[in-house]
Coordinates of C-alpha atoms in Angstrom, one line a residue:
Chain A
X1 CA 72.2 43.5 -4.4
X2 CA 69.7 45.7 -4.2
X3 CA 68.5 44.2 -7.9
X4 CA 69.1 40.0 -6.9
X5 CA 67.2 41.1 -3.4
X6 CA 64.1 43.0 -5.4
X7 CA 64.0 39.7 -8.1
X8 CA 63.6 37.8 -4.9
X9 CA 61.0 39.6 -3.5
X10 CA 58.8 39.3 -6.6
X11 CA 59.3 35.9 -6.7
X12 CA 57.8 35.1 -2.9
X13 CA 54.8 37.3 -4.2
X14 CA 54.6 35.9 -7.8
X15 CA 54.2 32.2 -5.8
X16 CA 52.2 33.3 -3.1
X17 CA 50.3 35.0 -6.4
X18 CA 50.3 32.1 -7.9
X19 CA 49.3 29.2 -5.5
X20 CA 46.2 31.9 -4.4
X21 CA 44.7 31.7 -7.3
X22 CA 45.9 29.0 -9.8
X23 CA 45.3 26.4 -6.7
X24 CA 43.0 26.8 -3.9
X25 CA 39.4 27.2 -7.0
X26 CA 36.2 26.4 -6.5
X27 CA 33.2 25.6 -8.6
X28 CA 30.0 26.4 -8.0
X29 CA 27.5 26.1 -9.6
X30 CA 23.3 26.3 -7.7
X31 CA 19.4 26.0 -9.2
X32 CA 16.1 25.7 -7.1
X33 CA 16.1 22.4 -5.4
X34 CA 13.8 19.7 -8.0
X35 CA 9.9 18.5 -6.7
X36 CA 9.3 20.3 -3.7
X37 CA 7.3 22.9 -3.5
X38 CA 9.7 25.7 -3.2
X39 CA 11.8 27.5 -0.7
X40 CA 15.1 25.5 -1.1
X41 CA 18.1 25.9 -2.9
X42 CA 20.7 23.1 -4.3
X43 CA 24.2 25.0 -4.3
X44 CA 27.5 22.7 -5.8
X45 CA 31.2 23.5 -5.3
X46 CA 33.9 21.4 -6.2
X47 CA 37.2 21.9 -4.3
X48 CA 41.1 21.3 -6.1
X49 CA 42.6 18.8 -3.2
X50 CA 44.8 21.2 -2.0
X51 CA 42.1 23.6 -0.4
X52 CA 40.8 19.9 1.7
X53 CA 44.1 19.8 2.9
X54 CA 44.6 23.8 4.2
X55 CA 40.7 24.9 5.2
X56 CA 38.4 22.9 7.5
X57 CA 35.3 24.8 7.1
X58 CA 33.6 25.9 4.9
X59 CA 30.8 29.1 5.6
X60 CA 27.6 30.0 3.3
X61 CA 26.6 33.4 3.5
X62 CA 23.6 34.3 1.1
X63 CA 22.1 38.2 0.4
X64 CA 18.4 39.0 -1.5
X65 CA 19.7 39.8 -4.8
X66 CA 20.0 43.9 -4.7
X67 CA 20.3 43.9 -0.7
X68 CA 24.1 45.3 0.8
X69 CA 25.1 42.8 3.0
X70 CA 25.9 39.3 3.1
X71 CA 24.5 36.7 6.5
X72 CA 25.6 33.6 7.4
X73 CA 22.8 30.7 7.1
X74 CA 25.6 27.4 7.7
X75 CA 28.7 26.6 8.5
X76 CA 30.1 23.3 7.5
X77 CA 32.9 20.1 7.4
X78 CA 34.7 21.1 4.9
X79 CA 33.9 17.8 3.0
X80 CA 30.9 18.8 2.3
X81 CA 30.6 20.3 -1.1
X82 CA 26.6 20.8 -2.0
X83 CA 24.0 22.3 0.8
X84 CA 20.5 22.4 0.3
X85 CA 19.8 25.8 1.6
X86 CA 16.1 26.0 3.6
X87 CA 16.3 28.6 6.0
X88 CA 14.2 31.3 5.6
X89 CA 13.9 31.1 2.0
X90 CA 11.1 32.7 0.2
X91 CA 9.9 31.3 -3.0
X92 CA 10.0 33.2 -6.4
X93 CA 13.1 35.8 -4.1
X94 CA 16.6 36.0 -6.4
X95 CA 19.7 35.2 -4.2
X96 CA 23.5 35.4 -4.4
X97 CA 25.7 33.5 -2.7
X98 CA 29.4 33.2 -1.3
X99 CA 31.4 30.6 0.3
X100 CA 34.3 31.3 2.8
X101 CA 36.6 28.7 3.1
X102 CA 38.1 28.5 7.3
X103 CA 41.3 26.4 8.4
X104 CA 41.7 25.1 11.9
X105 CA 42.5 29.0 13.6
X106 CA 39.5 30.6 11.6
X107 CA 41.0 32.3 8.9
X108 CA 40.0 32.9 5.6
X109 CA 41.6 31.1 3.9
X110 CA 39.8 31.2 0.4
X111 CA 36.8 33.4 -0.2
X112 CA 34.3 32.6 -4.1
X113 CA 32.7 35.4 -5.9
X114 CA 29.6 36.1 -5.1
X115 CA 27.2 33.6 -7.3
X116 CA 23.5 33.5 -8.3
X117 CA 21.2 34.8 -8.5
X118 CA 19.3 31.2 -8.0
X119 CA 15.2 31.6 -7.3
X120 CA 13.2 29.0 -5.4
X121 CA 9.4 27.8 -6.9
X122 CA 7.8 24.7 -6.6
X123 CA 6.7 21.7 -8.9
X124 CA 3.0 20.7 -8.9
X125 CA 4.3 17.5 -10.3
X126 CA 6.9 15.4 -8.6
X127 CA 9.1 13.6 -11.8
X128 CA 10.7 11.1 -9.2
X129 CA 7.3 9.7 -8.7
X130 CA 6.3 9.5 -12.2
X131 CA 7.0 5.5 -12.7
X132 CA 4.7 5.2 -9.8
X133 CA 2.2 8.0 -10.8
X134 CA 1.8 4.9 -13.6
X135 CA 1.4 1.8 -12.8
X136 CA -1.2 3.1 -10.3
X137 CA -3.3 4.5 -12.4
X138 CA -2.9 0.2 -14.6
X139 CA -3.8 -0.8 -11.7
X140 CA -6.7 0.9 -10.4
X141 CA -7.6 0.5 -14.5
X142 CA -7.3 -3.0 -14.0
X143 CA -9.1 -3.2 -10.7
X144 CA -12.2 -1.1 -11.9
X145 CA -12.6 -3.2 -15.1
X146 CA -12.7 -6.5 -13.7
X147 CA -15.4 -4.3 -11.2
X148 CA -17.5 -3.6 -14.7
X149 CA -17.2 -7.3 -15.4
X150 CA -18.2 -8.1 -11.9
X151 CA -21.0 -6.2 -11.9
X152 CA -22.3 -7.0 -15.5
X153 CA -23.0 -10.8 -13.7
X154 CA -20.2 -12.9 -15.3
X155 CA -18.8 -15.4 -13.3
X156 CA -15.4 -14.8 -10.9
X157 CA -13.1 -17.3 -9.1
X158 CA -11.6 -16.4 -6.4
X159 CA -9.5 -18.7 -4.6
X160 CA -11.4 -19.1 -1.3
X161 CA -8.6 -18.5 1.9
X162 CA -9.6 -21.7 5.1
X163 CA -8.7 -18.1 7.1
X164 CA -12.1 -17.5 5.7
X165 CA -14.0 -20.1 5.7
X166 CA -12.5 -20.5 9.5
X167 CA -13.5 -17.6 10.6
X168 CA -16.9 -19.0 10.1
X169 CA -17.0 -22.5 11.7
X170 CA -14.9 -20.3 14.8
X171 CA -18.7 -17.9 15.4
X172 CA -20.4 -21.8 15.1
X173 CA -18.1 -23.1 17.6
X174 CA -18.7 -20.4 19.4
X175 CA -22.5 -20.4 19.4
X176 CA -22.5 -23.8 19.7
X177 CA -19.7 -23.8 23.0
X178 CA -22.2 -20.5 25.1
X179 CA -18.5 -18.6 25.0
X180 CA -18.3 -16.1 24.0
X181 CA -15.6 -14.2 21.5
X182 CA -12.7 -11.4 21.1
X183 CA -12.0 -9.8 18.0
X184 CA -9.0 -7.1 18.5
X185 CA -8.4 -5.2 15.5
X186 CA -4.8 -3.6 15.6
X187 CA -3.3 -1.7 17.3
X188 CA -3.5 1.3 14.3
X189 CA -4.6 4.4 13.8
X190 CA -8.1 4.0 11.0
X191 CA -6.8 5.8 8.5
X192 CA -4.5 2.9 8.5
X193 CA -5.6 -0.1 4.8
X194 CA -5.1 -3.2 7.0
X195 CA -8.1 -1.8 10.4
X196 CA -10.1 -1.4 7.7
X197 CA -10.2 -4.4 6.4
X198 CA -9.9 -5.2 10.1
X199 CA -13.9 -3.2 10.6
X200 CA -14.6 -4.9 7.2
X201 CA -14.4 -8.6 8.5
X202 CA -15.8 -7.0 11.7
X203 CA -18.7 -5.7 9.9
X204 CA -19.0 -9.3 8.4
X205 CA -18.0 -11.0 11.5
X206 CA -20.9 -9.3 14.1
X207 CA -23.5 -9.7 11.2
X208 CA -23.3 -13.9 11.8
X209 CA -22.7 -13.1 16.0
X210 CA -26.0 -11.3 15.5
X211 CA -27.3 -13.8 13.4
X212 CA -26.6 -16.3 15.4
X213 CA -27.1 -15.0 19.4
X214 CA -23.3 -15.4 20.9
X215 CA -21.2 -12.5 21.6
X216 CA -18.7 -10.6 20.4
X217 CA -16.2 -9.0 22.3
X218 CA -14.2 -6.1 20.8
X219 CA -11.3 -4.6 22.8
X220 CA -10.1 -0.9 21.2
X221 CA -6.3 0.2 21.3
X222 CA -7.2 3.9 18.9
X223 CA -10.9 6.0 20.3
X224 CA -11.7 6.5 16.7
X225 CA -11.0 2.8 16.1
X226 CA -13.7 2.4 18.7
X227 CA -16.2 5.3 17.4
X228 CA -16.2 3.6 14.3
X229 CA -15.9 -0.5 15.4
X230 CA -19.0 0.6 17.5
X231 CA -21.4 2.1 14.7
X232 CA -20.5 -1.3 12.9
X233 CA -21.5 -4.1 15.1
X234 CA -24.5 -1.7 16.9
X235 CA -25.1 -1.8 12.5
X236 CA -24.5 -5.4 11.9
X237 CA -27.1 -6.2 14.9
X238 CA -30.0 -4.0 13.4
X239 CA -29.6 -4.6 9.8
X240 CA -30.0 -8.6 11.0
X241 CA -32.9 -7.4 13.0
X242 CA -31.8 -7.9 16.7
X243 CA -30.7 -4.5 17.9
X244 CA -32.4 -4.9 21.4
X245 CA -29.4 -8.3 21.5
X246 CA -25.9 -5.7 20.5
X247 CA -24.4 -4.9 24.2
X248 CA -22.2 -1.3 24.2
X249 CA -20.5 -3.2 26.3
X250 CA -18.7 -5.3 24.7
X251 CA -17.1 -3.3 21.9
X252 CA -15.1 -0.7 24.0
X253 CA -11.6 1.6 24.3
X254 CA -9.9 0.0 26.2
X255 CA -6.3 1.9 26.5
X256 CA -4.3 4.0 23.8
X257 CA -0.5 1.7 26.0
X258 CA 0.4 -0.4 23.5
X259 CA 1.5 -3.2 26.5
X260 CA -1.2 -2.1 28.7
X261 CA -3.8 -3.0 25.4
X262 CA -1.5 -6.2 25.5
X263 CA -2.2 -7.0 29.4
X264 CA -6.1 -5.8 29.1
X265 CA -6.6 -8.6 26.6
X266 CA -4.7 -11.1 27.4
X267 CA -6.5 -10.5 31.3
X268 CA -10.2 -10.5 29.6
X269 CA -9.3 -14.3 27.7
X270 CA -7.6 -15.5 30.9
X271 CA -11.2 -14.2 32.7
X272 CA -13.8 -15.1 29.8
X273 CA -12.5 -18.2 28.3
X274 CA -13.2 -17.7 24.1
X275 CA -14.2 -20.5 22.2
X276 CA -12.4 -17.3 19.5
X277 CA -9.9 -14.8 19.6
X278 CA -9.4 -13.1 16.3
X279 CA -6.3 -10.4 16.2
X280 CA -6.6 -9.0 13.0
X281 CA -5.7 -6.1 12.4
X282 CA -1.8 -4.4 12.2
X283 CA -0.5 -5.4 15.4
X284 CA 3.7 -5.0 17.0
X285 CA 5.7 -7.0 19.7
X286 CA 2.1 -7.2 21.6
X287 CA 1.7 -10.1 18.6
X288 CA 3.0 -13.2 20.6
X289 CA 1.8 -11.8 24.4
X290 CA -2.0 -12.0 22.8
X291 CA -1.6 -15.4 20.8
X292 CA 0.2 -16.5 23.3
X293 CA -1.3 -15.9 26.2
X294 CA -5.5 -16.9 24.0
X295 CA -3.9 -20.2 22.4
X296 CA -3.3 -21.0 27.1
X297 CA -6.6 -20.9 27.3
X298 CA -8.1 -22.8 23.8
X299 CA -9.6 -20.9 21.9
X300 CA -9.2 -21.2 18.4
X301 CA -7.1 -18.0 16.9
X302 CA -7.7 -16.8 13.7
X303 CA -5.3 -14.3 12.9
X304 CA -4.8 -11.2 10.3
X305 CA -2.1 -8.5 9.9
X306 CA 0.3 -6.4 7.0
X307 CA 2.7 -5.9 9.9
X308 CA 5.8 -8.2 8.3
X309 CA 7.5 -8.8 11.3
X310 CA 4.9 -10.3 13.2
X311 CA 3.2 -12.3 10.6
X312 CA 5.7 -15.9 12.1
X313 CA 3.8 -14.8 15.3
X314 CA 1.0 -15.3 14.9
X315 CA 1.7 -18.1 12.3
X316 CA 3.4 -20.7 15.5
X317 CA 0.4 -19.6 17.5
X318 CA -2.2 -19.3 15.7
X319 CA -4.3 -21.9 14.1
X320 CA -5.2 -19.9 11.0
X321 CA -2.7 -17.3 9.8
X322 CA -3.9 -14.2 6.9
X323 CA -0.2 -12.9 5.8
X324 CA -0.3 -9.9 4.3
X325 CA -2.9 -8.6 1.3
X326 CA -5.5 -11.8 2.2
X327 CA -6.6 -10.0 5.5
X328 CA -7.9 -7.1 2.8
X329 CA -9.3 -10.3 1.1
X330 CA -11.5 -11.7 4.2
X331 CA -13.8 -9.5 4.2
X332 CA -14.5 -9.7 0.8
X333 CA -14.9 -13.7 0.4
X334 CA -17.1 -13.4 3.4
X335 CA -19.7 -11.7 1.6
X336 CA -21.5 -12.3 -1.6
X337 CA -21.1 -8.1 -3.0
X338 CA -20.2 -9.0 -6.6
X339 CA -18.5 -6.0 -7.0
X340 CA -16.2 -6.7 -4.5
X341 CA -15.2 -9.9 -5.6
X342 CA -14.5 -8.3 -9.2
X343 CA -12.4 -5.8 -7.7
X344 CA -10.0 -9.1 -5.9
X345 CA -9.6 -10.8 -9.8
X346 CA -8.5 -7.0 -11.2
X347 CA -6.0 -7.3 -7.8
X348 CA -5.4 -10.7 -8.4
X349 CA -4.3 -9.2 -12.3
X350 CA -2.5 -6.7 -11.9
X351 CA -0.3 -9.0 -9.5
X352 CA 0.0 -10.9 -12.4
X353 CA 1.4 -7.6 -14.4
X354 CA 3.5 -7.0 -11.7
X355 CA 5.2 -10.1 -11.8
X356 CA 4.9 -9.6 -15.4
X357 CA 7.4 -6.4 -14.9
X358 CA 9.7 -7.6 -12.4
X359 CA 10.7 -10.8 -14.2
X360 CA 11.1 -8.6 -17.8
X361 CA 12.9 -6.4 -15.6
X362 CA 15.2 -9.2 -13.9
X363 CA 16.1 -10.6 -18.5
X364 CA 16.6 -6.5 -19.2
X365 CA 19.5 -6.3 -15.8
X366 CA 21.2 -10.1 -16.7
X367 CA 22.1 -9.0 -20.2
X368 CA 23.4 -5.4 -19.1
X369 CA 20.6 -3.4 -20.5
X370 CA 21.2 0.2 -17.9
X371 CA 18.6 2.0 -16.1
X372 CA 17.0 -1.1 -14.7
X373 CA 17.6 -0.5 -11.4
X374 CA 16.8 2.6 -11.2
X375 CA 13.1 1.4 -12.4
X376 CA 13.2 -0.8 -9.9
X377 CA 14.1 1.5 -6.6
X378 CA 12.9 4.3 -7.9
X379 CA 13.6 8.0 -9.5
X380 CA 18.0 8.2 -7.1
Chain B
X1 CA -29.0 6.9 5.6
X2 CA -28.4 10.3 3.4
X3 CA -25.8 10.7 6.9
X4 CA -24.9 7.5 7.7
X5 CA -24.1 6.3 4.2
X6 CA -23.8 9.0 1.4
X7 CA -22.1 12.1 3.8
X8 CA -19.5 9.4 4.8
X9 CA -18.9 8.7 1.1
X10 CA -18.3 12.2 -0.3
X11 CA -16.1 13.5 2.4
X12 CA -14.4 10.2 1.6
X13 CA -14.6 10.2 -2.2
X14 CA -12.1 13.4 -1.8
X15 CA -10.0 13.5 0.7
X16 CA -9.3 10.2 -1.0
X17 CA -8.8 11.6 -4.0
X18 CA -7.3 15.0 -2.9
X19 CA -4.5 12.5 -1.0
X20 CA -3.8 10.5 -4.4
X21 CA -2.3 13.8 -5.6
X22 CA -0.7 15.0 -2.6
X23 CA 1.3 11.7 -3.1
X24 CA 1.8 13.2 -6.7
X25 CA 1.9 16.4 -5.9
X26 CA 4.7 18.7 -4.2
X27 CA 3.4 22.3 -4.3
X28 CA 2.3 24.5 -1.5
X29 CA -1.3 24.4 -2.0
X30 CA -1.0 20.7 -1.7
X31 CA 1.4 20.8 1.1
X32 CA -0.9 24.1 2.8
X33 CA -4.1 21.7 2.7
X34 CA -2.8 18.6 4.0
X35 CA -0.9 20.2 6.7
X36 CA -4.5 21.3 7.2
X37 CA -6.4 18.3 6.9
X38 CA -3.8 16.2 10.0
X39 CA -3.9 19.6 12.1
X40 CA -8.6 17.9 11.9
X41 CA -7.4 15.3 12.0
X42 CA -5.4 16.4 15.7
X43 CA -8.9 17.4 17.3
X44 CA -10.8 15.0 15.9
X45 CA -8.5 13.0 17.7
X46 CA -9.0 14.3 20.9
X47 CA -12.2 15.0 20.8
X48 CA -12.4 10.6 20.2
X49 CA -10.1 10.4 22.8
X50 CA -12.8 11.7 25.0
X51 CA -15.8 9.3 24.0
X52 CA -13.2 6.7 24.3
X53 CA -12.6 7.2 27.4
X54 CA -16.3 7.1 28.2
X55 CA -16.9 4.0 26.9
X56 CA -14.1 2.9 29.2
X57 CA -15.8 3.5 32.5
X58 CA -19.1 3.4 30.8
X59 CA -17.7 -0.3 30.7
X60 CA -15.5 -1.3 33.6
X61 CA -18.2 0.5 35.9
X62 CA -21.3 -1.7 34.8
X63 CA -18.9 -4.6 35.8
X64 CA -17.2 -3.2 38.5
X65 CA -21.1 -3.1 40.0
X66 CA -22.2 -5.8 38.8
X67 CA -22.6 -8.5 42.5
X68 CA -22.6 -11.5 39.9
X69 CA -19.0 -11.2 38.4
X70 CA -16.0 -12.2 40.6
X71 CA -13.9 -10.5 38.2
X72 CA -15.5 -7.3 39.3
X73 CA -12.7 -6.1 41.6
X74 CA -9.6 -6.1 38.9
X75 CA -12.7 -3.2 37.0
X76 CA -12.9 -1.4 40.2
X77 CA -9.3 -0.9 40.3
X78 CA -8.9 0.5 37.4
X79 CA -11.7 2.6 37.4
X80 CA -10.2 4.1 41.0
X81 CA -6.0 3.8 38.8
X82 CA -8.9 5.9 36.4
X83 CA -9.8 8.8 38.2
X84 CA -6.4 9.1 41.2
X85 CA -5.0 9.4 38.2
X86 CA -6.7 12.2 36.4
X87 CA -7.4 13.9 39.7
X88 CA -3.4 13.4 40.7
X89 CA -2.8 14.6 36.3
X90 CA -5.1 17.7 37.2
X91 CA -3.5 18.9 40.6
X92 CA 0.0 18.6 40.0
X93 CA 0.5 18.6 36.4
X94 CA 2.3 16.0 34.1
X95 CA 5.6 17.5 33.9
X96 CA 9.1 15.6 34.6
X97 CA 9.3 15.5 38.9
X98 CA 5.5 15.9 39.3
X99 CA 3.6 13.4 40.6
X100 CA 1.5 12.0 38.0
X101 CA 4.8 12.0 35.8
X102 CA 6.0 10.0 39.3
X103 CA 3.4 7.5 39.3
X104 CA 3.8 7.4 36.0
X105 CA 7.4 6.1 35.2
X106 CA 7.6 4.6 39.0
X107 CA 4.5 1.8 38.1
X108 CA 3.4 2.3 34.6
X109 CA 6.6 2.4 32.9
X110 CA 8.4 -1.6 35.0
X111 CA 4.1 -3.1 34.3
X112 CA 5.0 -2.2 30.2
X113 CA 8.4 -3.3 30.6
X114 CA 7.7 -6.8 32.2
X115 CA 4.4 -7.6 30.1
X116 CA 7.4 -6.0 27.2
X117 CA 10.2 -8.6 28.9
X118 CA 7.3 -11.8 28.7
X119 CA 6.9 -11.6 25.2
X120 CA 11.0 -13.6 25.2
X121 CA 9.1 -16.5 27.9
X122 CA 6.7 -16.5 25.0
X123 CA 9.0 -16.8 22.1
X124 CA 9.9 -19.9 23.4
X125 CA 6.9 -22.1 24.2
X126 CA 6.2 -21.0 20.4
X127 CA 9.7 -21.9 19.5
X128 CA 9.4 -25.7 20.9
X129 CA 5.6 -25.6 19.2
X130 CA 6.0 -24.7 16.2
X131 CA 10.0 -26.2 15.3
X132 CA 8.4 -30.2 16.2
X133 CA 9.3 -32.4 13.7
X134 CA 5.8 -33.6 12.0
X135 CA 6.7 -32.4 8.5
X136 CA 8.9 -30.9 5.7
X137 CA 8.1 -27.3 5.6
X138 CA 8.5 -28.1 9.6
X139 CA 11.0 -29.5 9.0
X140 CA 13.1 -26.7 6.8
X141 CA 12.0 -24.3 9.3
X142 CA 13.2 -26.8 12.8
X143 CA 16.9 -26.3 10.1
X144 CA 17.2 -22.7 9.4
X145 CA 16.0 -22.4 13.3
X146 CA 18.9 -23.9 14.5
X147 CA 21.4 -22.5 11.6
X148 CA 21.2 -19.0 12.7
X149 CA 20.8 -19.3 16.3
X150 CA 23.8 -21.9 16.1
X151 CA 25.5 -18.4 14.3
X152 CA 24.2 -16.0 17.2
X153 CA 26.8 -17.5 19.4
X154 CA 30.4 -18.3 18.9
X155 CA 30.2 -22.1 18.6
X156 CA 29.1 -21.4 15.8
X157 CA 31.5 -20.4 14.0
X158 CA 34.1 -23.0 15.6
X159 CA 32.0 -25.7 14.5
X160 CA 32.4 -24.3 10.9
X161 CA 33.2 -20.8 9.6
X162 CA 30.1 -22.3 6.9
X163 CA 27.4 -21.3 9.3
X164 CA 27.4 -17.7 9.6
X165 CA 27.5 -17.2 6.2
X166 CA 24.5 -19.3 5.7
X167 CA 23.1 -17.5 8.5
X168 CA 23.8 -14.6 5.8
X169 CA 22.3 -16.4 3.0
X170 CA 19.1 -17.4 4.9
X171 CA 18.8 -14.0 5.9
X172 CA 19.7 -12.4 2.4
X173 CA 18.1 -14.4 -0.4
X174 CA 14.6 -17.1 0.6
X175 CA 14.2 -15.0 3.7
X176 CA 14.1 -11.2 1.3
X177 CA 12.3 -13.1 -1.2
X178 CA 9.5 -14.2 0.9
X179 CA 9.3 -11.0 2.5
X180 CA 9.4 -8.7 -0.7
X181 CA 7.2 -10.9 -2.4
X182 CA 5.0 -10.5 0.0
X183 CA 5.3 -6.7 0.7
X184 CA 4.1 -6.6 -3.4
X185 CA 1.0 -8.7 -3.0
X186 CA 0.5 -5.2 0.6
X187 CA 0.8 -2.6 -2.4
X188 CA -1.7 -3.7 -4.5
X189 CA -3.4 -5.6 -1.8
X190 CA -3.9 -2.0 -0.5
X191 CA -4.7 0.5 -3.9
X192 CA -7.1 -2.1 -4.7
X193 CA -8.9 -2.1 -1.1
X194 CA -8.9 1.6 -0.5
X195 CA -10.1 2.5 -4.2
X196 CA -13.0 0.1 -3.2
X197 CA -14.0 1.9 -0.9
X198 CA -13.2 5.6 -2.2
X199 CA -14.9 4.3 -4.7
X200 CA -17.7 3.1 -2.4
X201 CA -17.9 0.4 -3.5
X202 CA -16.7 -1.1 -0.4
X203 CA -19.4 0.9 2.3
X204 CA -19.3 -1.9 5.3
X205 CA -16.2 0.5 7.6
X206 CA -19.1 3.1 7.0
X207 CA -21.2 2.9 10.5
X208 CA -24.2 1.8 10.6
X209 CA -24.2 0.0 7.2
X210 CA -24.2 -3.2 8.0
X211 CA -21.6 -4.1 4.5
X212 CA -24.6 -3.0 2.5

């Protein structure tokens, strides 16, 4: 009887031991997070199915290699199978980790051995962005080649845009009617390409306005954009030899609140009854408010934006709309600078390259060639 | 011309080249430089706001004092509100519970919400104009709009289960295809425009050079 009891105890102990060490197993790996400035380590683990049911939380502990004490750095749900450690990590220092799995009462169900050391270090190149880098380089080279071709004197044809012709006509119309024009450079900041393109167009428009002796009102949303537009308009008057005709009060900062700006410009249009309104730049929800308010005054309206969601509003409410990249091309088409025209032509050829590339990738995808999605949508 | 053309060009070129490489280089050295440049931008923005406010006050003051302008009272109101808010903000602070914040939340935000709500009426009037059956394209627009509007309400599904499906198809295929085409054009156009500005080929944005 005594021997039987001993045997039963041994069997129970062995069965518990078997459950603890062969059923609850965790495989852990770690490495420096790729394509970052360092200060981050990726830890991954795979859980046994039984551990997923017995534990509810994972606790991550870390210490610098050689130090005595571990510190708890993260508490995760049991569903988590990886952790990106950015918790006050320093580069080039080896870190050790271990994981604890706890049940609903907080008891430790399983604890891994310590693992590591892992060292975080910065990368100079983001390898995920290499395809973008290559295509950017190709685009730049093609554009620069066409700029050189244009400089050499070769005639390049670029399809004229009705909206661009309409800008010049609108200035003439406003002059004949003796009414002012309103130019909105959008509600974005100076670093936005749409704002820069708009300022380029403003430069050409204000030259024509200065020549014709009509009036251009430029209410600005951003104070830095205001500083630039003010100087650009002043420069245009200076260039055509009429600095005295420049009115500093017609180019001004209005407000930096979106709907206050819409309200201010709508009020301006209602009071001044302009002959032409230009909405060129980056716009948001105020686009339709501006365009409809302008439409009610009977002014000819020319809009242009690269804000995709606002293009339909401008199309329905304005007489002419420059869609997306047409906004960037407008200033070039208004001027006679051959180098800029060359750049525009180069841009068209880059588009051709992009189209060919997309068609080739599409056909390869149809034939089931692997990896096409990765090329099309990025490195991940 | 040196300070109006050459200096801005040197700054644009160097910052442009740095920004290009920053996008592809995640190293801490580049990140720290970028963070510092961003701080400078905030400081410049603060200074520019001061310049902007001076411009706004100057423009509205001239309008307010122009006796021949029948709308001068609006300009006066703007200046009075500007001074009142500045003084109240300086005295009471701008934290929640202050008079400045109460005026802002109680007057400014409802006014902005009113402007935003005008969009509903403007959308209706713009839709009325654009949905007139004048051409084949306008017909396509009208047809798509009817399908989309019907699919948004339960009646659409009651008429035919094909209507919600057609709405999904229009939004997911022709709509996305057109948007992506525009986006690719914008992306390439951005590269070309940025390149022309960074290399000083397009100098029209430099202050005071008048496009040359």
